[in-house]
Tab-separated table of C-alpha atoms and ligand atoms in Angstrom:
chain	number	residue	atom	x	y	z
A	1	MET	CA	-27.699	7.403	12.599
A	2	THR	CA	-25.545	5.665	15.503
A	3	THR	CA	-27.902	3.572	17.708
A	4	THR	CA	-28.116	4.986	21.070
A	5	GLU	CA	-25.271	3.606	23.415
A	6	LYS	CA	-27.468	2.197	25.946
A	7	SER	CA	-29.878	-0.001	23.618
A	8	LEU	CA	-28.823	-3.813	23.384
A	9	LEU	CA	-27.871	-5.150	19.761
A	10	PRO	CA	-30.759	-6.890	17.833
A	11	LYS	CA	-31.048	-10.222	18.390
A	12	LYS	CA	-30.583	-11.297	14.628
A	13	ILE	CA	-29.306	-9.362	11.703
A	14	ASP	CA	-28.563	-10.448	8.157
A	15	VAL	CA	-24.948	-9.024	8.075
A	16	LEU	CA	-22.785	-7.698	10.944
A	17	ILE	CA	-19.617	-6.058	9.991
A	18	ILE	CA	-16.678	-5.633	12.614
A	19	GLY	CA	-14.705	-2.365	11.944
A	20	ALA	CA	-16.506	0.999	10.715
A	21	GLY	CA	-13.414	2.271	8.883
A	22	ALA	CA	-13.183	2.517	5.006
A	23	ALA	CA	-13.792	-1.157	4.130
A	24	GLY	CA	-16.540	-1.609	6.698
A	25	LEU	CA	-18.692	1.298	6.328
A	26	MET	CA	-18.599	0.945	2.401
A	27	CYS	CA	-19.646	-2.540	2.777
A	28	ALA	CA	-22.189	-1.862	5.170
A	29	ALA	CA	-23.922	0.762	2.409
A	30	VAL	CA	-23.505	-1.908	-0.437
A	31	ALA	CA	-25.100	-4.564	1.577
A	32	GLY	CA	-27.861	-2.460	2.965
A	33	ALA	CA	-28.790	-1.223	-0.492
A	34	ARG	CA	-29.388	-4.683	-1.441
A	35	GLY	CA	-32.321	-4.820	1.173
A	36	ARG	CA	-30.286	-7.012	3.681
A	37	SER	CA	-30.008	-5.737	7.437
A	38	VAL	CA	-27.059	-4.409	8.461
A	39	LEU	CA	-25.037	-3.437	11.607
A	40	VAL	CA	-21.692	-2.326	11.735
A	41	ILE	CA	-19.933	-2.542	14.977
A	42	ASP	CA	-16.561	-0.618	16.137
A	43	HIS	CA	-14.721	-0.608	19.646
A	44	ALA	CA	-13.576	2.983	18.931
A	45	ASN	CA	-15.469	5.894	19.818
A	46	LYS	CA	-15.740	7.453	16.555
A	47	VAL	CA	-16.114	5.747	13.230
A	48	GLY	CA	-13.507	6.275	10.238
A	49	LYS	CA	-10.606	7.795	12.236
A	50	LYS	CA	-8.153	6.721	9.720
A	51	ILE	CA	-10.230	8.331	6.892
A	52	LEU	CA	-10.000	11.596	8.958
A	53	MET	CA	-6.246	11.781	9.447
A	54	SER	CA	-5.603	10.181	5.963
A	55	GLY	CA	-3.746	12.131	3.230
A	56	GLY	CA	-2.597	14.882	5.914
A	57	GLY	CA	-6.490	15.461	6.609
A	58	ARG	CA	-7.243	15.572	2.863
A	59	CYS	CA	-7.845	11.912	2.199
A	60	ASN	CA	-5.956	10.530	-0.915
A	61	PHE	CA	-9.161	8.560	-1.569
A	62	THR	CA	-8.289	6.826	-4.846
A	63	ASN	CA	-5.546	6.512	-7.690
A	64	ILE	CA	-6.671	6.766	-11.302
A	65	TYR	CA	-3.538	4.493	-12.283
A	66	THR	CA	-4.516	1.692	-9.841
A	67	GLN	CA	-3.639	-1.806	-11.100
A	68	ALA	CA	-2.350	-5.099	-9.628
A	69	ASN	CA	1.079	-4.165	-9.381
A	70	ASN	CA	0.572	-1.345	-7.134
A	71	PHE	CA	-0.149	-3.914	-4.526
A	72	ILE	CA	2.002	-6.234	-2.595
A	73	SER	CA	0.703	-9.708	-1.341
A	74	ASN	CA	1.822	-13.161	-1.334
A	75	ASN	CA	-1.010	-13.921	-3.944
A	76	PRO	CA	-0.172	-10.943	-6.518
A	77	HIS	CA	-3.281	-12.026	-8.469
A	78	PHE	CA	-5.797	-12.191	-5.749
A	79	CYS	CA	-6.782	-8.260	-5.815
A	80	LYS	CA	-7.384	-8.189	-9.475
A	81	SER	CA	-10.791	-9.289	-9.641
A	82	ALA	CA	-12.356	-6.848	-7.166
A	83	LEU	CA	-10.324	-3.983	-8.420
A	84	SER	CA	-11.581	-4.580	-12.122
A	85	ARG	CA	-15.051	-4.777	-10.924
A	86	TYR	CA	-15.019	-1.796	-8.850
A	87	THR	CA	-12.633	0.879	-10.064
A	88	PRO	CA	-11.492	4.404	-9.230
A	89	TYR	CA	-14.052	5.728	-11.644
A	90	ASP	CA	-16.546	4.003	-9.732
A	91	PHE	CA	-15.610	5.632	-6.680
A	92	ILE	CA	-15.044	8.925	-8.451
A	93	ALA	CA	-18.803	8.794	-9.614
A	94	LEU	CA	-19.790	8.496	-6.033
A	95	VAL	CA	-17.706	11.398	-5.007
A	96	ASP	CA	-19.232	13.408	-7.770
A	97	GLN	CA	-22.804	12.635	-6.869
A	98	TYR	CA	-22.111	14.068	-3.536
A	99	ASN	CA	-20.438	17.268	-5.259
A	100	ILE	CA	-17.203	16.598	-3.107
A	101	PRO	CA	-14.526	18.985	-4.762
A	102	TYR	CA	-11.131	17.061	-5.292
A	103	HIS	CA	-8.016	17.525	-7.459
A	104	GLU	CA	-4.964	15.346	-8.699
A	105	LYS	CA	-2.092	16.285	-6.677
A	106	LYS	CA	0.390	14.150	-8.761
A	107	LEU	CA	0.894	10.686	-10.200
A	108	GLY	CA	-2.937	9.981	-10.314
A	109	GLN	CA	-3.657	10.585	-6.713
A	110	LEU	CA	-6.901	12.256	-5.883
A	111	PHE	CA	-7.424	14.270	-2.822
A	112	CYS	CA	-10.267	16.219	-1.451
A	113	ASP	CA	-9.814	19.987	-1.928
A	114	ASN	CA	-11.279	20.419	1.532
A	115	LYS	CA	-11.355	17.901	4.098
A	116	ALA	CA	-10.936	14.270	4.542
A	117	LYS	CA	-14.341	14.465	6.388
A	118	ASP	CA	-16.223	14.879	3.204
A	119	ILE	CA	-15.442	11.200	2.378
A	120	LEU	CA	-16.349	9.914	5.652
A	121	ASN	CA	-19.861	11.961	5.772
A	122	MET	CA	-20.604	10.485	2.275
A	123	LEU	CA	-19.882	6.943	3.434
A	124	ILE	CA	-22.157	7.535	6.649
A	125	SER	CA	-24.812	9.143	4.395
A	126	GLU	CA	-24.540	5.907	2.172
A	127	CYS	CA	-25.077	3.620	5.322
A	128	GLN	CA	-28.040	5.869	6.349
A	129	GLN	CA	-29.826	5.837	3.077
A	130	ALA	CA	-29.442	1.901	2.963
A	131	GLY	CA	-30.697	1.527	6.429
A	132	ALA	CA	-27.489	0.175	7.836
A	133	LYS	CA	-26.745	1.026	11.579
A	134	ILE	CA	-23.684	1.766	13.260
A	135	ARG	CA	-22.789	1.157	16.871
A	136	THR	CA	-19.432	2.566	18.284
A	137	LYS	CA	-17.703	1.513	21.813
A	138	CYS	CA	-18.709	-2.003	20.784
A	139	GLU	CA	-16.296	-4.933	21.905
A	140	VAL	CA	-16.843	-8.266	20.779
A	141	SER	CA	-15.734	-10.921	23.337
A	142	HIS	CA	-16.621	-14.099	21.788
A	143	ILE	CA	-17.418	-15.630	18.248
A	144	GLU	CA	-19.095	-18.880	17.686
A	145	PHE	CA	-20.631	-20.492	14.210
A	146	ASP	CA	-23.323	-23.017	15.204
A	147	THR	CA	-24.576	-24.925	12.015
A	148	THR	CA	-26.263	-22.011	10.231
A	149	CYS	CA	-25.463	-18.458	11.575
A	150	PHE	CA	-22.807	-16.777	13.985
A	151	GLN	CA	-23.384	-15.747	17.398
A	152	LEU	CA	-21.361	-12.805	18.876
A	153	SER	CA	-21.299	-11.601	22.651
A	154	THR	CA	-20.309	-8.228	23.082
A	155	ASN	CA	-20.362	-5.612	25.920
A	156	PHE	CA	-24.095	-4.718	24.360
A	157	GLY	CA	-25.388	-8.197	24.532
A	158	THR	CA	-25.475	-10.907	21.945
A	159	CYS	CA	-26.303	-10.864	18.116
A	160	GLN	CA	-26.858	-13.517	15.603
A	161	CYS	CA	-25.797	-12.770	12.006
A	162	ASP	CA	-26.027	-14.843	8.853
A	163	SER	CA	-22.992	-13.093	7.075
A	164	LEU	CA	-20.085	-12.075	9.513
A	165	VAL	CA	-17.767	-9.384	7.598
A	166	ILE	CA	-14.332	-8.718	9.225
A	167	ALA	CA	-13.162	-5.208	8.558
A	168	THR	CA	-10.842	-4.585	11.450
A	169	GLY	CA	-7.851	-3.278	9.397
A	170	GLY	CA	-4.344	-3.985	10.193
A	171	LEU	CA	-1.955	-2.879	13.235
A	172	SER	CA	-0.940	0.401	12.207
A	173	ILE	CA	-1.563	3.272	14.617
A	174	PRO	CA	-2.920	1.372	17.570
A	175	THR	CA	-4.140	4.780	19.377
A	176	MET	CA	-6.540	5.014	16.156
A	177	GLY	CA	-8.139	1.833	17.246
A	178	ALA	CA	-6.154	-0.556	15.256
A	179	SER	CA	-5.926	-4.204	16.577
A	180	GLY	CA	-4.919	-7.681	15.787
A	181	PHE	CA	-8.826	-8.580	15.905
A	182	GLY	CA	-9.120	-9.689	12.377
A	183	TYR	CA	-6.146	-12.141	12.554
A	184	GLN	CA	-7.439	-13.673	16.021
A	185	VAL	CA	-10.615	-14.210	14.141
A	186	ALA	CA	-8.853	-15.929	11.146
A	187	LYS	CA	-7.015	-18.254	13.420
A	188	GLN	CA	-10.239	-19.220	15.048
A	189	PHE	CA	-11.634	-20.536	11.713
A	190	ASN	CA	-8.215	-22.112	10.872
A	191	ILE	CA	-7.554	-19.606	8.415
A	192	ALA	CA	-3.748	-18.793	7.887
A	193	VAL	CA	-2.313	-15.586	8.485
A	194	THR	CA	0.921	-14.396	6.586
A	195	PRO	CA	3.570	-12.680	8.922
A	196	THR	CA	2.529	-9.026	9.257
A	197	GLN	CA	5.106	-5.881	9.257
A	198	ALA	CA	4.880	-2.248	9.726
A	199	ALA	CA	4.859	-0.660	5.924
A	200	LEU	CA	4.958	2.831	4.542
A	201	VAL	CA	6.842	3.751	7.502
A	202	PRO	CA	9.884	6.180	7.931
A	203	PHE	CA	13.479	4.459	8.494
A	204	THR	CA	15.280	5.107	11.981
A	205	ALA	CA	19.034	5.515	11.689
A	206	ASN	CA	21.631	4.118	14.089
A	207	PRO	CA	23.095	6.879	16.589
A	208	HIS	CA	26.270	7.281	15.145
A	209	ILE	CA	24.759	8.346	11.733
A	210	LEU	CA	21.713	10.167	13.316
A	211	ALA	CA	24.450	12.413	15.067
A	212	LYS	CA	25.373	13.844	11.680
A	213	LEU	CA	22.053	13.278	9.660
A	214	SER	CA	20.075	14.880	12.384
A	215	GLN	CA	21.591	18.428	11.282
A	216	LEU	CA	19.553	17.823	7.988
A	217	SER	CA	16.365	17.207	9.564
A	218	GLY	CA	13.144	18.880	7.541
A	219	ASN	CA	15.586	18.922	4.226
A	220	SER	CA	14.463	16.943	1.314
A	221	ILE	CA	15.842	15.834	-1.908
A	222	GLU	CA	14.621	14.101	-5.113
A	223	ALA	CA	16.120	10.924	-4.971
A	224	SER	CA	15.975	7.063	-6.349
A	225	VAL	CA	15.744	4.405	-3.604
A	226	SER	CA	16.089	0.912	-4.070
A	227	CYS	CA	16.216	-2.645	-2.446
A	228	SER	CA	15.286	-5.987	-3.216
A	229	GLY	CA	15.251	-5.124	-6.935
A	230	ILE	CA	12.476	-2.517	-6.728
A	231	SER	CA	12.864	1.413	-7.073
A	232	PHE	CA	11.207	4.325	-6.543
A	233	ASN	CA	12.078	7.942	-7.579
A	234	GLU	CA	10.529	10.650	-5.395
A	235	ASN	CA	11.606	12.879	-2.738
A	236	ILE	CA	13.399	11.609	0.588
A	237	LEU	CA	13.191	13.793	3.982
A	238	PHE	CA	15.613	13.667	6.666
A	239	THR	CA	13.933	13.611	9.878
A	240	HIS	CA	15.404	13.816	13.743
A	241	ARG	CA	14.863	9.767	13.733
A	242	GLY	CA	16.241	9.071	10.487
A	243	ILE	CA	14.768	9.189	6.676
A	244	SER	CA	11.403	9.273	5.560
A	245	GLY	CA	9.477	10.926	2.403
A	246	PRO	CA	7.545	9.208	-0.033
A	247	ALA	CA	10.559	7.324	-1.734
A	248	ILE	CA	11.344	5.806	1.807
A	249	LEU	CA	7.941	5.165	2.713
A	250	GLN	CA	7.402	3.253	-0.804
A	251	ILE	CA	10.411	1.190	-0.071
A	252	SER	CA	9.853	0.446	3.411
A	253	SER	CA	7.199	-1.907	2.310
A	254	TYR	CA	9.895	-4.201	0.557
A	255	TRP	CA	12.928	-3.651	3.138
A	256	LYS	CA	13.734	-6.796	5.545
A	257	ALA	CA	15.507	-6.111	8.737
A	258	ASN	CA	19.512	-5.672	8.557
A	259	THR	CA	19.331	-5.329	4.695
A	260	ILE	CA	20.729	-2.395	2.570
A	261	VAL	CA	18.668	0.313	1.090
A	262	ASP	CA	20.423	1.845	-2.053
A	263	ILE	CA	20.014	5.693	-2.446
A	264	ASN	CA	20.877	7.763	-5.380
A	265	LEU	CA	20.966	11.279	-4.389
A	266	LEU	CA	21.584	12.532	-7.957
A	267	PRO	CA	19.478	10.247	-10.201
A	268	LYS	CA	19.450	13.042	-12.752
A	269	ILE	CA	23.158	13.639	-13.429
A	270	ASN	CA	26.336	11.536	-13.972
A	271	LEU	CA	28.391	12.776	-11.025
A	272	LEU	CA	31.549	11.223	-11.979
A	273	GLU	CA	31.628	12.841	-15.358
A	274	GLU	CA	30.762	16.253	-13.914
A	275	LEU	CA	33.707	15.863	-11.352
A	276	ASN	CA	36.201	14.741	-13.976
A	277	GLN	CA	35.216	17.855	-16.076
A	278	TYR	CA	35.861	20.123	-13.178
A	279	LYS	CA	38.979	18.507	-12.458
A	280	THR	CA	40.164	18.691	-16.071
A	281	ARG	CA	39.358	22.440	-16.392
A	282	GLY	CA	41.640	22.907	-13.317
A	283	SER	CA	38.737	23.905	-10.924
A	284	LYS	CA	39.786	25.210	-7.469
A	285	LEU	CA	36.278	24.543	-5.668
A	286	THR	CA	36.177	22.491	-2.771
A	287	LEU	CA	33.931	19.454	-2.805
A	288	LYS	CA	31.320	20.987	-0.527
A	289	ASN	CA	31.068	23.908	-2.916
A	290	LEU	CA	31.051	21.584	-5.878
A	291	LEU	CA	28.411	19.307	-4.490
A	292	ALA	CA	26.251	22.147	-3.420
A	293	LYS	CA	25.706	22.993	-6.970
A	294	TYR	CA	23.435	19.825	-6.812
A	295	LEU	CA	22.631	19.504	-3.428
A	296	SER	CA	22.111	22.045	-0.654
A	297	LYS	CA	25.624	23.299	0.999
A	298	ASN	CA	24.346	21.967	4.431
A	299	THR	CA	23.440	18.612	2.722
A	300	ALA	CA	26.819	18.308	0.876
A	301	GLN	CA	28.824	19.257	4.261
A	302	THR	CA	26.802	16.908	6.337
A	303	LEU	CA	27.317	13.898	3.680
A	304	ILE	CA	30.948	14.628	3.444
A	305	ASP	CA	31.479	14.469	7.172
A	306	LEU	CA	29.271	11.475	7.499
A	307	TRP	CA	31.124	9.351	4.655
A	308	PHE	CA	34.545	10.663	4.825
A	309	PRO	CA	35.034	11.413	8.472
A	310	ASP	CA	38.785	11.608	8.814
A	311	SER	CA	39.621	12.777	4.912
A	312	GLN	CA	41.429	16.144	3.709
A	313	PHE	CA	38.482	16.728	1.425
A	314	ASN	CA	37.190	20.000	2.959
A	315	ASP	CA	39.766	22.521	2.011
A	316	THR	CA	41.454	20.508	-1.141
A	317	PRO	CA	40.276	21.870	-4.432
A	318	ILE	CA	38.835	19.484	-6.970
A	319	ILE	CA	41.953	19.886	-9.138
A	320	GLN	CA	44.035	17.996	-6.607
A	321	PHE	CA	41.773	14.923	-5.960
A	322	ALA	CA	42.960	11.523	-7.193
A	323	ASP	CA	40.738	9.888	-9.815
A	324	SER	CA	39.848	7.411	-7.259
A	325	ASP	CA	38.708	9.803	-4.728
A	326	LEU	CA	36.324	11.283	-7.365
A	327	SER	CA	35.269	7.730	-8.252
A	328	ASN	CA	34.595	7.112	-4.535
A	329	ILE	CA	32.728	10.251	-3.990
A	330	ALA	CA	30.413	9.560	-7.008
A	331	GLN	CA	29.693	6.025	-5.952
A	332	HIS	CA	28.619	7.423	-2.482
A	333	CYS	CA	26.401	9.891	-3.865
A	334	HIS	CA	24.867	7.459	-6.692
A	335	ASN	CA	24.928	4.556	-4.317
A	336	TRP	CA	24.786	5.478	-0.594
A	337	GLN	CA	24.276	2.270	0.910
A	338	PHE	CA	22.113	3.123	3.771
A	339	ILE	CA	21.233	0.362	6.612
A	340	PRO	CA	18.405	1.434	8.546
A	341	ALA	CA	18.752	0.648	12.369
A	342	GLY	CA	14.766	-0.235	11.829
A	343	THR	CA	11.566	1.500	11.245
A	344	GLU	CA	9.452	3.636	13.280
A	345	GLY	CA	6.930	0.631	13.624
A	346	TYR	CA	3.250	0.303	13.775
A	347	ARG	CA	3.340	3.796	15.775
A	348	THR	CA	3.331	5.637	12.564
A	349	ALA	CA	3.285	3.233	9.718
A	350	GLU	CA	0.379	3.822	7.295
A	351	VAL	CA	-0.538	0.454	6.765
A	352	THR	CA	0.154	-3.350	7.670
A	353	LEU	CA	2.038	-5.611	5.401
A	354	GLY	CA	0.868	-9.126	5.480
A	355	GLY	CA	-2.275	-10.374	7.108
A	356	VAL	CA	-5.048	-12.820	6.338
A	357	ASP	CA	-3.741	-15.156	3.717
A	358	CYS	CA	-5.568	-14.460	0.329
A	359	ASN	CA	-5.127	-18.088	-0.740
A	360	GLU	CA	-7.981	-18.870	1.993
A	361	ILE	CA	-10.236	-16.313	0.692
A	362	SER	CA	-12.513	-16.074	-2.775
A	363	SER	CA	-11.221	-13.243	-4.821
A	364	LYS	CA	-14.656	-13.071	-6.224
A	365	THR	CA	-16.543	-12.504	-2.893
A	366	MET	CA	-13.968	-12.111	-0.066
A	367	GLU	CA	-15.652	-15.246	1.501
A	368	ALA	CA	-13.238	-17.506	3.464
A	369	ASN	CA	-12.767	-20.945	1.724
A	370	LYS	CA	-13.158	-22.976	4.989
A	371	GLN	CA	-15.998	-20.916	6.461
A	372	LYS	CA	-19.381	-20.063	4.902
A	373	GLY	CA	-20.499	-16.548	5.713
A	374	LEU	CA	-17.223	-15.272	6.940
A	375	TYR	CA	-15.784	-12.661	4.844
A	376	PHE	CA	-12.338	-10.301	5.232
A	377	ILE	CA	-12.101	-7.122	3.696
A	378	GLY	CA	-9.737	-4.199	3.466
A	379	GLU	CA	-6.485	-4.097	5.035
A	380	VAL	CA	-6.719	-7.044	7.492
A	381	LEU	CA	-6.125	-9.097	4.101
A	382	ASP	CA	-2.695	-9.651	2.884
A	383	VAL	CA	-2.879	-6.901	0.182
A	384	THR	CA	-1.002	-3.766	0.625
A	385	GLY	CA	-1.101	-0.792	-1.565
A	386	HIS	CA	1.703	1.597	-2.680
A	387	LEU	CA	1.607	4.958	-1.223
A	388	GLY	CA	-1.036	7.169	-3.230
A	389	GLY	CA	-4.651	6.347	-2.708
A	390	PHE	CA	-4.095	2.446	-3.588
A	391	ASN	CA	-5.079	1.267	-0.210
A	392	PHE	CA	-8.263	3.171	-0.065
A	393	GLN	CA	-8.903	1.841	-3.423
A	394	TRP	CA	-8.575	-1.803	-2.137
A	395	ALA	CA	-10.576	-1.077	0.715
A	396	TRP	CA	-13.581	0.187	-1.403
A	397	ALA	CA	-13.094	-2.490	-4.097
A	398	SER	CA	-13.044	-5.423	-1.526
A	399	ALA	CA	-15.883	-3.708	0.508
A	400	VAL	CA	-18.253	-3.766	-2.722
A	401	ALA	CA	-17.129	-7.489	-3.529
A	402	ALA	CA	-18.376	-8.669	-0.133
A	403	GLY	CA	-21.198	-6.041	-0.235
A	404	GLN	CA	-22.649	-7.460	-3.027
A	405	VAL	CA	-22.995	-11.097	-1.794
A	406	ALA	CA	-22.942	-11.083	2.050
B	501	LIG	C1	-1.752	8.231	8.848
B	501	LIG	C2	-2.307	7.534	7.683
B	501	LIG	C3	-2.683	8.162	6.582
B	501	LIG	C4	-3.110	7.333	5.387
B	501	LIG	N1	-3.451	8.245	4.223
B	501	LIG	C5	-3.979	7.180	3.272
B	501	LIG	C6	-4.390	7.982	1.973
B	501	LIG	O1	-4.145	9.121	1.765
B	501	LIG	N2	-4.751	7.064	1.011
B	501	LIG	C7	-4.749	5.723	1.256
B	501	LIG	O2	-5.231	5.172	0.102
B	501	LIG	N3	-4.505	5.169	2.216
B	501	LIG	C8	-4.220	5.757	3.311
B	501	LIG	N4	-3.963	5.482	4.485
B	501	LIG	C9	-4.188	3.917	4.739
B	501	LIG	C10	-5.848	3.761	4.914
B	501	LIG	O3	-6.097	4.503	5.840
B	501	LIG	C11	-6.234	2.235	5.413
B	501	LIG	O4	-5.473	1.370	4.223
B	501	LIG	C12	-7.415	2.047	5.258
B	501	LIG	O5	-7.917	3.028	6.221
B	501	LIG	C13	-7.811	0.570	5.511
B	501	LIG	O6	-9.271	0.857	5.820
B	501	LIG	P1	-9.946	-0.831	6.608
B	501	LIG	O7	-11.484	-0.281	6.577
B	501	LIG	O8	-9.412	-1.960	6.241
B	501	LIG	O9	-9.361	-0.456	8.038
B	501	LIG	P2	-9.322	0.716	9.009
B	501	LIG	O10	-9.485	1.974	8.352
B	501	LIG	O11	-8.148	0.751	9.935
B	501	LIG	O12	-10.689	0.536	9.994
B	501	LIG	C14	-10.558	-0.486	10.855
B	501	LIG	C15	-11.945	-0.043	11.913
B	501	LIG	O13	-11.800	-1.319	12.698
B	501	LIG	C16	-12.097	-0.909	13.938
B	501	LIG	N5	-11.446	-2.170	14.919
B	501	LIG	C17	-10.286	-2.567	15.049
B	501	LIG	N6	-10.155	-3.549	15.904
B	501	LIG	C18	-11.334	-3.814	16.310
B	501	LIG	C19	-12.138	-4.547	17.327
B	501	LIG	N7	-11.507	-5.597	17.923
B	501	LIG	N8	-13.291	-4.413	17.530
B	501	LIG	C20	-14.262	-3.556	16.774
B	501	LIG	N9	-13.765	-2.503	16.050
B	501	LIG	C21	-12.270	-3.073	15.546
B	501	LIG	C22	-11.121	0.298	14.120
B	501	LIG	O14	-11.435	0.922	15.163
B	501	LIG	C23	-11.243	0.764	12.815
B	501	LIG	O15	-12.453	1.706	12.993
B	501	LIG	C24	-3.355	5.872	5.630
B	501	LIG	C25	-3.140	5.397	6.911
B	501	LIG	C26	-2.643	6.183	7.771
B	501	LIG	C27	-2.424	5.345	9.160
């Protein structure tokens, strides 16, 4: 259905959408179904690359528990209108219409049983049925608004449109086509952009910590991770660069450089009580063997080496530990104050925090307050979902809001 790569763009179209990702394709299908002539252009060689790589190849396409508090934004109320008008159940109805098999993995997260391609094919088919055209490898060099319509210059010629929808996503994973294009367009039309930051991204560790922690690479532990007054209880995963896993990805969206992340490695027990009981009973277990009851042996030894490098803890039986030592050990396990060296950045981040300022956009239509006919949808906006299908739900909901009016 993609128009041939040699042909020029149509001279005039009702709706031109830049970005053929989740939001752009959904918006094209909705606007096309209203009878609008629609063209979606993308500078990448293929559409929907992030959909294909999402959810480990199975696309966590929505979350049935989606609520406004699953999103981070300078304007936390902004997402409410679109999310309430296009819910996870609306998207599930579409998925059902295409007989795409799916399952709930955990915590309301819906994944395809087979491949993420099922979702992309569904969106392409919706565009086809709505008569929306898609053009890849199309670069926009210039945008102008002249009193009634937009005029775009591209490597496939110029094109005029009444409505221009920016669906170019955020900065994460540049190799998948991510660019700051949407922010540039916002700035061109004098629309504010809030500071951006890689989010849902692994932390890196300082070399002296990594020298020890890297031995645990591949191990995961259920933990409670907190910073800035927010906590997530899920797994953390040690990597050869630092720490990742769902709890870390979630908290990374709230983390500011050089601040502490509190990690409770044993959220389900009171370690001090346990240690005291062993001591009272005269236990001759070493600290490593005792901690290995709750963590793996390797994890216990590595953390003891990391936290107490010069101590005599290794061979001493628990009965000989001072109360203050036990307290110190419990404190470290329940409240490990980890200061990340940084994050892995946009190279591996799932999303971009920040973006086009929602205070400058209509929450009903996604149209810019300052520029009639200009719309921003999906990740390019300052709306960032938690891990678990929320970012796609935002892409669908904001796309439908714009597609119904653009
Ligand atoms: C590895 C990974 C896994 C993920 N897994 C999930 C998941 O399972 N569930 C979930 O909810 N979210 C997931 N996400 C997040 C989700 O993919 C995004 O939030 C979502 O794709 C945003 O949709 P979008 O349409 O706004 O942007 P995108 O999907 O990023 O689409 C933007 C499109 O714009 C194009 N573009 C960019 N710049 C230009 C330009 N200058 N000119 C023309 N075209 C341009 C790009 O090529 C791209 O096709 C994941 C992200 C990553 C990176």
